Coordinates of C-alpha atoms in Angstrom, one line a residue:
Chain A
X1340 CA 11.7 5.3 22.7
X1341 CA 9.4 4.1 25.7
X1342 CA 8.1 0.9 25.4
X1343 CA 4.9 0.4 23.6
X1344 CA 1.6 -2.5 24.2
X1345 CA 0.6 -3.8 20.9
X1346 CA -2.9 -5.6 21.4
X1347 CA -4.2 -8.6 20.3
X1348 CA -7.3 -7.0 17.9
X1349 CA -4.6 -4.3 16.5
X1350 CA -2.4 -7.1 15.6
X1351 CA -5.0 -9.0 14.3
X1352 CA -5.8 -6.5 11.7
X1353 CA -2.8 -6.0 10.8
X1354 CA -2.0 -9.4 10.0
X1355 CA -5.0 -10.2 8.3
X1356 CA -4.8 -7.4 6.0
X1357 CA -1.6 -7.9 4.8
X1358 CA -2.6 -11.9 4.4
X1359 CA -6.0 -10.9 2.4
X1360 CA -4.2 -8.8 0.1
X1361 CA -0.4 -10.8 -0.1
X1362 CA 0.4 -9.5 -3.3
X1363 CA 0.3 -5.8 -3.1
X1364 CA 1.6 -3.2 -0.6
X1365 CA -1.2 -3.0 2.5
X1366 CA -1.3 0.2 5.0
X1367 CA -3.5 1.1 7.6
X1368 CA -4.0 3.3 11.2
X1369 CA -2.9 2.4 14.9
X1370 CA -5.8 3.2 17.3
X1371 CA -5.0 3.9 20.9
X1372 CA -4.0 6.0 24.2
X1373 CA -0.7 7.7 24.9
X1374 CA 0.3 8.2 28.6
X1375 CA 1.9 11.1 30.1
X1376 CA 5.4 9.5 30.0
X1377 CA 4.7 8.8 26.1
X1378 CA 4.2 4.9 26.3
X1379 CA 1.7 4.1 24.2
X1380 CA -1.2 1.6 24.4
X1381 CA -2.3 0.2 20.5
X1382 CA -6.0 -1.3 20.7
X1383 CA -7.0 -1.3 17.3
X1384 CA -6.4 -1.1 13.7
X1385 CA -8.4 0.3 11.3
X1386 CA -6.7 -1.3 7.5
X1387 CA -6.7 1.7 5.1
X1388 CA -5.5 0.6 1.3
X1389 CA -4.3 -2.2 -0.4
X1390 CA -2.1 -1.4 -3.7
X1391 CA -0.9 1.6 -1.7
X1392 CA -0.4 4.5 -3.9
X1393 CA 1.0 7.8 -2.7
X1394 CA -2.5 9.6 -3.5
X1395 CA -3.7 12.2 -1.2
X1396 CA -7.7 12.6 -1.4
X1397 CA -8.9 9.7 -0.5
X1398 CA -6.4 9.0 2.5
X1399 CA -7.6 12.5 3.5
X1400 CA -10.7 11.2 4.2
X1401 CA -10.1 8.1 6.0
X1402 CA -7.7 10.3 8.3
X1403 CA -10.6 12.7 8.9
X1404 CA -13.3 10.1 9.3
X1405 CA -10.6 7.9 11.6
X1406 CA -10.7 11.0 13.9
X1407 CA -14.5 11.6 14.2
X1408 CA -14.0 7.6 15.4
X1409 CA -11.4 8.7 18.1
X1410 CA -13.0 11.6 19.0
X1411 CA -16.1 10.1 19.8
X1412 CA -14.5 6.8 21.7
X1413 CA -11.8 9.0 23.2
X1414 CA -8.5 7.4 22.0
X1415 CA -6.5 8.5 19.0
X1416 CA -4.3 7.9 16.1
X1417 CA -1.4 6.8 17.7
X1418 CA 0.6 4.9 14.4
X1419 CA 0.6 3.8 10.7
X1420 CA 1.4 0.3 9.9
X1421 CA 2.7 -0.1 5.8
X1422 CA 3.5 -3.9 4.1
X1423 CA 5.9 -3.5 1.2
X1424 CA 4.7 -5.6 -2.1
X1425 CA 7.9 -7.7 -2.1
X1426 CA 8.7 -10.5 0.1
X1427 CA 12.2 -8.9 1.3
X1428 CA 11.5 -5.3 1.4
X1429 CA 11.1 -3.3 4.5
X1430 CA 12.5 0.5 3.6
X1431 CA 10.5 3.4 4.5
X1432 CA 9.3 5.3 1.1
X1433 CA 9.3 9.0 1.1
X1434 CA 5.3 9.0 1.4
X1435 CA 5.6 6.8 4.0
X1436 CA 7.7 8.5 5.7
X1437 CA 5.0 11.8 5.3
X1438 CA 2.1 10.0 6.8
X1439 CA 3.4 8.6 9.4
X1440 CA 5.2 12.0 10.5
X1441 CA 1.7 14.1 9.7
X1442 CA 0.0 11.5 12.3
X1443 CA 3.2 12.2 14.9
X1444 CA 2.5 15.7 14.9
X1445 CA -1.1 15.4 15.4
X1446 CA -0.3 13.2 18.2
X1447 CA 2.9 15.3 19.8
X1448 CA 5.4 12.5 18.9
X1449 CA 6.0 9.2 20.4
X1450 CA 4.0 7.4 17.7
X1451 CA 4.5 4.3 16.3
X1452 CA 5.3 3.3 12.3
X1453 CA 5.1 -0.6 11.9
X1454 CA 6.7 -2.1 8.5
X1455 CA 5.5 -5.8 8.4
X1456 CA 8.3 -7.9 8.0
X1457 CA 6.7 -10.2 5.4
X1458 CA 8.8 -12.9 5.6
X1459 CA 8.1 -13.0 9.2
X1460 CA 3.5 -13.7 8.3
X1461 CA 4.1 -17.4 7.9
X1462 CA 6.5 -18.2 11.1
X1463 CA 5.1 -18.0 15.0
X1464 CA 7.1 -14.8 15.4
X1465 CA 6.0 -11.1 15.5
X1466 CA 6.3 -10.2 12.3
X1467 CA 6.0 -6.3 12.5
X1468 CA 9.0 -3.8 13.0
X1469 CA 8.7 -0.6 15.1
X1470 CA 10.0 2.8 14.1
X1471 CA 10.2 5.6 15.8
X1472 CA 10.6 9.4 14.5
X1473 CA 14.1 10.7 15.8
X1474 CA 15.4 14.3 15.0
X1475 CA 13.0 14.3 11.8
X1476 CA 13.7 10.3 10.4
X1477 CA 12.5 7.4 11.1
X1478 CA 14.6 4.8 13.1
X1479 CA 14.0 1.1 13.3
X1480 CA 13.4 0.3 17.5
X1481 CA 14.8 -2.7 19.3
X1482 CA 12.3 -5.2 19.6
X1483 CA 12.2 -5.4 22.9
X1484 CA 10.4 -2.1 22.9
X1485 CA 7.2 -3.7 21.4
X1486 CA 5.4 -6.2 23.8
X1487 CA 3.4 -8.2 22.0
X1488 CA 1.3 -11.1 23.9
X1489 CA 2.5 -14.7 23.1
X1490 CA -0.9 -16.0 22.9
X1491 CA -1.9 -13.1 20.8
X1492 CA 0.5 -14.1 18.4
X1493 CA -0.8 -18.0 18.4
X1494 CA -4.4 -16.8 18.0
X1495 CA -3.3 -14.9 15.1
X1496 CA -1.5 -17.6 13.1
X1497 CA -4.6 -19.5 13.8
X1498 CA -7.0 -16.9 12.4
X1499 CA -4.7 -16.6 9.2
X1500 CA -4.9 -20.4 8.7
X1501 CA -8.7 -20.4 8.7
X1502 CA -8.9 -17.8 6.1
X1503 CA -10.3 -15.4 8.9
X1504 CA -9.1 -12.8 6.4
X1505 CA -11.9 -13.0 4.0
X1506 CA -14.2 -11.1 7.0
X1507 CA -11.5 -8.6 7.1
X1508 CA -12.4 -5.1 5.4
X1509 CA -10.6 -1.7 4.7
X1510 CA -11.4 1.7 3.6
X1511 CA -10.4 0.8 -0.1
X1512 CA -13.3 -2.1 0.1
X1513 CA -15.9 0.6 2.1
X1514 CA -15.2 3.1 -1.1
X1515 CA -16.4 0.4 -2.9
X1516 CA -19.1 -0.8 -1.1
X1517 CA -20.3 1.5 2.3
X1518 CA -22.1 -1.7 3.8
X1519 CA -18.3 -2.7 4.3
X1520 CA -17.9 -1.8 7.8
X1521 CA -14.3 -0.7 7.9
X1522 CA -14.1 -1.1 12.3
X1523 CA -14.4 -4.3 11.6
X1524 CA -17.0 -5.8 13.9
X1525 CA -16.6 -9.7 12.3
X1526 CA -13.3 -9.8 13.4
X1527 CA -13.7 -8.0 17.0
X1528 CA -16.4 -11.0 17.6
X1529 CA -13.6 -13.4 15.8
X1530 CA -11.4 -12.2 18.4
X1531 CA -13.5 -12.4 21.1
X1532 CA -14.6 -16.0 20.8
Chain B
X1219 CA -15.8 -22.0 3.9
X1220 CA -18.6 -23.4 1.8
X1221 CA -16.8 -25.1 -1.1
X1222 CA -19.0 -24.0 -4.3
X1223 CA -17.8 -25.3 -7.8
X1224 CA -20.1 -23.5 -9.6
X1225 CA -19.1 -19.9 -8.1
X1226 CA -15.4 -20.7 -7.8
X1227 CA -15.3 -21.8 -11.7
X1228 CA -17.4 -18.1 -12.6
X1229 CA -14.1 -16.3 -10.5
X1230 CA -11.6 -18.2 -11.9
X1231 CA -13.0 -17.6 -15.4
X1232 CA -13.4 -14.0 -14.8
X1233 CA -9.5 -14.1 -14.0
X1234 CA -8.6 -15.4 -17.1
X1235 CA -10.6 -12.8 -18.7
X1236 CA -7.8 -10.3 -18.0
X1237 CA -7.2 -6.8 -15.4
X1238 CA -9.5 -4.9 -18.3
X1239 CA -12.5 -6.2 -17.4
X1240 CA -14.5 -4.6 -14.4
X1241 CA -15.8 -7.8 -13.2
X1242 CA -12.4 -9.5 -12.5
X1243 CA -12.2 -9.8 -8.6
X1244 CA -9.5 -9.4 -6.9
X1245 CA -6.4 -11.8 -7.2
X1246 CA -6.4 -14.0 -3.9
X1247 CA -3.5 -16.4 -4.8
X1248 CA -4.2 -19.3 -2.0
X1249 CA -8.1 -18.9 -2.8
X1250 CA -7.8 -19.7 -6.9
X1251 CA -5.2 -22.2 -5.7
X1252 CA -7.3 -23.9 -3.2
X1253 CA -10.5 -23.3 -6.2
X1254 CA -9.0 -24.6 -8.8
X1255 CA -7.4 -27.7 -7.4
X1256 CA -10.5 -28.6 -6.0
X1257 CA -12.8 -28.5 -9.5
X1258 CA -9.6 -30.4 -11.1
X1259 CA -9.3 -32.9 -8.7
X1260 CA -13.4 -33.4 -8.1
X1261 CA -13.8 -34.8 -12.6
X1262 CA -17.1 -33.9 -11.7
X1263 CA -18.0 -32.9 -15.5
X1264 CA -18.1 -29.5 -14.8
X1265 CA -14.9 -28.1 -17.1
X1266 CA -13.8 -29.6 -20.8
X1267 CA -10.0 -30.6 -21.9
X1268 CA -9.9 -27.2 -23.1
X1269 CA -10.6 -25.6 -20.1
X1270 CA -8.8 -28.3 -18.2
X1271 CA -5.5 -26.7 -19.0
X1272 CA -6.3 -23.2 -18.7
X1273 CA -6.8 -24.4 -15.0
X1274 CA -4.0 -26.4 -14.8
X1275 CA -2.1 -23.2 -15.5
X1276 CA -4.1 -20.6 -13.1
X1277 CA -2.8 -23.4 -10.3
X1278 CA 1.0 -23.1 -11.6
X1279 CA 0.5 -19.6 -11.1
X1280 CA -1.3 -19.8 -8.6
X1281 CA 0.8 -22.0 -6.7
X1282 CA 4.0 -20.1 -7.2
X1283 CA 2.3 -17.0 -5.7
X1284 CA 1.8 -18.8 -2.9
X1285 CA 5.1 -20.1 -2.1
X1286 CA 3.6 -23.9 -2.8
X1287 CA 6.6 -24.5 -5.7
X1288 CA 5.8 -28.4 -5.5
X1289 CA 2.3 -28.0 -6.6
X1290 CA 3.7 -25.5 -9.3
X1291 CA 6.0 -27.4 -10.9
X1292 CA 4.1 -30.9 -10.6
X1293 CA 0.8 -28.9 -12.8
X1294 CA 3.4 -27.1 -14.6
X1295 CA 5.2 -30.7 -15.6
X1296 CA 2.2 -31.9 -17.3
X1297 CA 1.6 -28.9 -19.6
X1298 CA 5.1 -28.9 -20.3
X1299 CA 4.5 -32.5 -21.5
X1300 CA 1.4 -31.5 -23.4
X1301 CA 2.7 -28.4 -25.2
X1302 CA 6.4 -28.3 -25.0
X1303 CA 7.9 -24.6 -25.0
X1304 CA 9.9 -24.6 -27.8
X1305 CA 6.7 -24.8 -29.5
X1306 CA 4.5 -22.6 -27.6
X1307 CA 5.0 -19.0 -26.0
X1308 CA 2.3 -19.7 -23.2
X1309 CA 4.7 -22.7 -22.3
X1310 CA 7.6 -21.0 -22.0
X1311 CA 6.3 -18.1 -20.2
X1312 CA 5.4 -20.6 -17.7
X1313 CA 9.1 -22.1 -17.7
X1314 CA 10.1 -18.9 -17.1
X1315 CA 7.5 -18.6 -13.8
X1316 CA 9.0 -21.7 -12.6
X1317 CA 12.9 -20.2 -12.4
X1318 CA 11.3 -17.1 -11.2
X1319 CA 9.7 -19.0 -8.5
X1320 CA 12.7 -19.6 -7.3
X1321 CA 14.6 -16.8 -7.7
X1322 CA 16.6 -17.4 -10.7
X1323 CA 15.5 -14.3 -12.2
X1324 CA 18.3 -14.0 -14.9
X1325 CA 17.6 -17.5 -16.4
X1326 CA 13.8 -16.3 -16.4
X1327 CA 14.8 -13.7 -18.8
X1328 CA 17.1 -15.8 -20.4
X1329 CA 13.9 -18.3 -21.5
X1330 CA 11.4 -14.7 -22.3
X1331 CA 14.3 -13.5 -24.6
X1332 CA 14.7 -17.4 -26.3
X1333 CA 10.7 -17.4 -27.0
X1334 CA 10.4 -13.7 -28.0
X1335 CA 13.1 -14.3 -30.5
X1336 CA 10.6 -16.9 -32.3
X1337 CA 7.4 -15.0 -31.3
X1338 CA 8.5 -11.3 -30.9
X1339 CA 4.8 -9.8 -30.7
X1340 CA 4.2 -11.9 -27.2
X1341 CA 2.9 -9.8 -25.0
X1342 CA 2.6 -11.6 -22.1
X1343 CA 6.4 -12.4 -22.9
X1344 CA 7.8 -8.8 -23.2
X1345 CA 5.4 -8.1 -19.8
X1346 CA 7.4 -10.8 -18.1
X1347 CA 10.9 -9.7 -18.5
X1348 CA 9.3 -6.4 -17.0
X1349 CA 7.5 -7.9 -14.4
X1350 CA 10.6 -9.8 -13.5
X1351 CA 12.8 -6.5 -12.8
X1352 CA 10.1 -5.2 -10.9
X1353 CA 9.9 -8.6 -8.5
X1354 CA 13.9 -8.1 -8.4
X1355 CA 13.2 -4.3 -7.1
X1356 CA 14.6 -3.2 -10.1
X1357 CA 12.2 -0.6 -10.7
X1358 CA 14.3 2.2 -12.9
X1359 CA 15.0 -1.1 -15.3
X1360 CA 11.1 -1.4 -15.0
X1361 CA 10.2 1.5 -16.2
X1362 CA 12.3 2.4 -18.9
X1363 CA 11.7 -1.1 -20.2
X1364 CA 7.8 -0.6 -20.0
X1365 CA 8.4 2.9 -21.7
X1366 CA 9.9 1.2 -24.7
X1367 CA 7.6 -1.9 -24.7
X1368 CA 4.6 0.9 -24.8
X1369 CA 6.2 2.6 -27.5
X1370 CA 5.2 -0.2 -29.6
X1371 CA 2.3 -1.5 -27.7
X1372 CA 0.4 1.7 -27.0
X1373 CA -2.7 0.3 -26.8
X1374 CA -2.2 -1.6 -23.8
X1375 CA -4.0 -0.3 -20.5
X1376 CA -2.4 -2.8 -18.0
X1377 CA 1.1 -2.0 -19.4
X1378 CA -0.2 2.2 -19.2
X1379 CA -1.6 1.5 -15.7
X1380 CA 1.5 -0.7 -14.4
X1381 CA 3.5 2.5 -15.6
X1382 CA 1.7 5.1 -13.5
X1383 CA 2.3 2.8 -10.6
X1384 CA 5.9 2.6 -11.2
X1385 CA 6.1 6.2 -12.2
X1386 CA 4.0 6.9 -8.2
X1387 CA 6.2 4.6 -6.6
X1388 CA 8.9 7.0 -7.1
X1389 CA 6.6 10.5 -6.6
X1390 CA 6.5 10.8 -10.5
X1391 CA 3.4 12.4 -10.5
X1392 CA 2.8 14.3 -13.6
X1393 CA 4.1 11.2 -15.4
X1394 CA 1.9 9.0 -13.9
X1395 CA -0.5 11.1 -14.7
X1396 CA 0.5 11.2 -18.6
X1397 CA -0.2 7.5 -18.5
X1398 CA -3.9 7.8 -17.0
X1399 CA -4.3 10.3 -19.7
X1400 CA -3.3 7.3 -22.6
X1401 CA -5.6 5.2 -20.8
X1402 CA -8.6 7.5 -20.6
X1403 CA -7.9 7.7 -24.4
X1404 CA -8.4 4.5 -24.8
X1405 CA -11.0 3.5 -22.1
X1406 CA -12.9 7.0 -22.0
X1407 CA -16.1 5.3 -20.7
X1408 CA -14.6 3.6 -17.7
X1409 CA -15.0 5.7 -14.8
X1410 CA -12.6 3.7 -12.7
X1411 CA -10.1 5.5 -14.7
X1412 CA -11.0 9.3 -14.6
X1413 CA -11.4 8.8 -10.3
X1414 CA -7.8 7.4 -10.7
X1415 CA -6.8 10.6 -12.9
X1416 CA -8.4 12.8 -10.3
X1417 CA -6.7 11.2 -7.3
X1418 CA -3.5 11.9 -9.4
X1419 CA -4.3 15.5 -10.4
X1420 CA -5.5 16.6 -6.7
X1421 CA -2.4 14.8 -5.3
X1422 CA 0.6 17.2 -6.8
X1423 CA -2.0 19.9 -6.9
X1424 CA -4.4 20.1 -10.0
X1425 CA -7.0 20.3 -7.9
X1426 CA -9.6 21.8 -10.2
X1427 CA -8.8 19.3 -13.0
X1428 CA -9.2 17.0 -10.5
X1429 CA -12.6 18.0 -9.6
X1430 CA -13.5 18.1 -13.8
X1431 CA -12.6 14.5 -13.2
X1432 CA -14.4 12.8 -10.0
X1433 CA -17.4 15.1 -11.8
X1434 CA -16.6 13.0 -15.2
X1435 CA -16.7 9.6 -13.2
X1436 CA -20.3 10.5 -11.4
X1437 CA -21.7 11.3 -14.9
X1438 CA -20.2 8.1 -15.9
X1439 CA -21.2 6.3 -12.5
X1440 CA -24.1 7.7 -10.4
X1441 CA -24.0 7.0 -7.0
X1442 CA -20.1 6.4 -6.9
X1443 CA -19.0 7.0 -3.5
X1444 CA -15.4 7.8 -4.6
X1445 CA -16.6 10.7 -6.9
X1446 CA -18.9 12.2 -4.4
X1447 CA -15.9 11.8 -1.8
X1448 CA -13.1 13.5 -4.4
X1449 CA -16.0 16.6 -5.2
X1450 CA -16.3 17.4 -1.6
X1451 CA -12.4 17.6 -1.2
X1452 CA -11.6 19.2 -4.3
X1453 CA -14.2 22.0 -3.3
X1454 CA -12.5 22.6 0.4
X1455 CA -9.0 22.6 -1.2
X1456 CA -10.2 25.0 -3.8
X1457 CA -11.9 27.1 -1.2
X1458 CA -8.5 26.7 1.1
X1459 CA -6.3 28.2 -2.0
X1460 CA -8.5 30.7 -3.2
X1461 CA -11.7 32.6 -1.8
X1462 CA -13.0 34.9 -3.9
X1463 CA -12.8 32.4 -6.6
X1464 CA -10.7 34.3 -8.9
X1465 CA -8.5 33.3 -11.2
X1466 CA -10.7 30.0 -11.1
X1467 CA -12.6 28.9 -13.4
X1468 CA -15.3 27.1 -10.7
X1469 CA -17.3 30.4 -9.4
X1470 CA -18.6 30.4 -6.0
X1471 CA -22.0 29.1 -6.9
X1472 CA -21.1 26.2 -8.9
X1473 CA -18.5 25.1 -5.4
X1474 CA -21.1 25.6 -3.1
X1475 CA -24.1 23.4 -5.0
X1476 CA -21.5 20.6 -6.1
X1477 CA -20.6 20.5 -2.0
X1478 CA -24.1 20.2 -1.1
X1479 CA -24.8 18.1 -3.9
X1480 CA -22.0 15.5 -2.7
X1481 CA -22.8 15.8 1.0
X1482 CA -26.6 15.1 -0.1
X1483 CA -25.6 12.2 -1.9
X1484 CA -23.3 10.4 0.5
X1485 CA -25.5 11.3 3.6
X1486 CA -28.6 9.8 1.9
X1487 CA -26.6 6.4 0.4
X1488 CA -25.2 5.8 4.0
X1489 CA -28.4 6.4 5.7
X1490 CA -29.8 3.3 3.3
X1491 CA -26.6 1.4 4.0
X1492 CA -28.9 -0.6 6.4
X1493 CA -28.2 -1.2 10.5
X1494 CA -25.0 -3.2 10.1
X1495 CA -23.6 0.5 8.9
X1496 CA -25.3 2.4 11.5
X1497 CA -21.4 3.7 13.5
X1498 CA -20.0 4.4 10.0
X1499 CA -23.5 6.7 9.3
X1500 CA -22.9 8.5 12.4
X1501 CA -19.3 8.7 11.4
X1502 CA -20.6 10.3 8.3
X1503 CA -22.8 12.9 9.6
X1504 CA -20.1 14.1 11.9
X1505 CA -17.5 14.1 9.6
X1506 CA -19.9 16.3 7.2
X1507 CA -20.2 18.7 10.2
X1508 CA -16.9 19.5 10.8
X1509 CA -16.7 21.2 7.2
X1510 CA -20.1 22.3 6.8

């Protein structure tokens, strides 16, 4: 699988979401480019559902609204990121495993499926593992093939610390409230401080 | 993070007041630790004995969530002293916690089975020993003991609704949606349960029961966003399937003014979501005219 550029804000969401909602399953969308070789570039995350449950209406939705986003900021869904309830767990479930191949095809493969490696939230390592989809399953990459900035991951342990989660939002909180802005412009100007 | 005793006692209360209750927020584990330590620690007036100990034991749990398992077991010390477990239930469900905290889920079990044996109508104790499989990944144990422990406890929603997520966790649809169906029994007011229902339904493919559903939840809660979202979808996976509308029993009509009644709905709610919403609105509007 080429190599793939995880960025700071998409890591940051990531992160935070599955620290705002540590004790159920958290999933959510990779936001980015894919060049002509099929390296891809992940700028953003937008955090779907916590409590993930294999239920298909309202994830249509989000996937539908997600792509009037791209559409009109020209990048796309490049990835689905997934954080098992339990400490240890990292498998890919069956619906998982749909998702994340539903947003290959739209994107003509080389997309990315994270599983957050929860053990991994609380040290000063990356704690996500990529997968890629190989003659119709998903495979665990090396990581080597994810670059993930250094400081990025610093700035990130940092946010967690200060509870910069709260300000985080996802589609399951926007359902319940629409003033819940799920591109999450708190935590782009977190980010950008 | 403005530290606010006052608000931070009103959340930690409505914790205690169980999953049943609409206005219990969500569980943040190192927020009602942080929350509760603080109002302990502060003797500021603000909480009686009484309510002194229901703290104390929020923080145990609290701080075993969290991975904190000195804080746990120094809290959980003291109520141990105060109420010892082989005279209380609530104690020994907390003994239990504290070799779960660390792992040792068999002697966990071990203490639930000792105080069920003296007290065999304990909820929270039969709950345990299921909750404990499912922490273990154990979730075929899980299930089949919740389906025995709702065999006598039937009238338990967070026991029916931990079921349908056990029962989804392994694509179990039609069982999971049995258990929604106990619950709507028992809670038929609640629209939070008829949207879950209809999420269910729609998801292996009753998608006009579904619809019957999010309908039930707007009647039951106007303005819910969910509901106006789950009309809209039912109605283009209706129209996908089937046309002409036969062999449906939603005619043509009925589809097209529920549509427009959702897209009405949601299109006028965003638009008074204030500025700070303004991209999603335009999100919105788009996202309406793809389907129109």
């Amino acid at each position: 699988m080429p190599s793939v550029h995880l960025g700071q804000k998409a890591y940051a969401k990531i992160v935070l979401h599955a620290a705002k909602y540590s004790v159920v399953s958290v999933a959510g969308l990779l936001l980015g480019t894919k060049d002509g070789a099929g390296h891809l570039t992940v700028d953003d995350a937008v955090p779907l559902f916590h409590n993930v449950l294999p239920l298909s209406p309202m994830l249509e939705v989000a996937l539908q609204q997600v792509d009037v986003y791209c559409k009109q900021t020209d990048c796309s869904i490049v990835g689905y990121y997934f954080a098992h309830e339990l400490l240890t767990d990292t498998s890919i479930t069956p619906f998982t495993a749909k998702v994340a191949s539903k947003i290959d095809d739209a994107l003509g493969g080389d997309s990315l499926l994270l599983v957050i490696n929860n053990k991994e939230l609380s040290s000063d390592k990356v704690a996500v593992l990529p997968y890629s989809l190989e003659s119709g399953s998903w495979k665990v990459q090396p990581s080597s093939s994810l670059d993930v900035s250094d400081i990025a991951v610093k700035k990130v342990g940092e946010l967690v610390k200060h509870k910069a989660y709260e300000k985080l939002v996802d589609f399951d909180n926007h359902l319940d409230d629409i003033k819940c802005n799920w591109l999450n412009p708190a935590v782009n100007q977190l980010l950008a401080t | 993070m403005v530290f606010n005793a006052r608000t931070d006692l009103a959340e930690l209360r409505a914790l205690r007041g169980g999953l049943d209750s609409n206005a219990a927020p969500f569980y943040d584990p190192a927020h009602v630790l942080d929350s509760a330590l603080r109002i302990v620690k502060s003797n500021s007036g603000l909480i009686d004995e009484v309510e002194k100990w229901a703290l104390y034991e929020q923080i145990v749990v609290a701080a075993y969530d969290t991975g904190d398992v000195t804080t746990g077991n120094s809290y959980l010390d003291q109520i141990l002293a105060k109420f010892p477990p082989k005279d209380s239930s609530r104690s020994s469900r907390l003994l239990g916690l504290q070799f779960e905290s660390t792992g040792q889920f068999d002697k966990a079990v071990e203490v639930y089975e000792a105080a069920l044996a003296k007290d065999e109508s304990n909820i929270g104790l039969h709950k345990r020993i299921i909750t404990a499989l499912r922490a273990q990944g154990r979730k075929q144990e899980a299930i089949e003991g919740l389906v025995r422990y709702l065999d006598v406890f039937m009238s338990d929603i967070e026991g029916w609704l931990e079921l349908s997520s056990l029962y989804l966790g392994e694509l179990m649809y039609q069982q999971a949606a049995f258990c929604l169906e106990e619950v709507i029994l028992l809670r038929p007011s609640n629209h939070l349960y008829h949207l879950r229902y209809a999420d269910i339904l729609f998801s292996f493919g009753q998608v006009e029961l579904a619809l019957k559903h999010y309908c039930r939840a707007l009647e039951l809660c106007t303005d819910n966003v969910r509901a106006f979202y789950g009309i809209r979808t039912s109605i283009l996976a209706l129209a996908s399937k089937n046309d002409k509308g036969r062999g449906t029993q939603v005619d043509v009509e009925t589809r097209d003014s529920l549509k427009k009644l959702a897209e009405e709905q949601l299109s006028s709610l965003y638009a008074k979501a204030g500025k700070d919403a303004a991209t999603i609105n335009t999100i919105l509007k788009a996202w309406i005219q793809e389907r129109a």
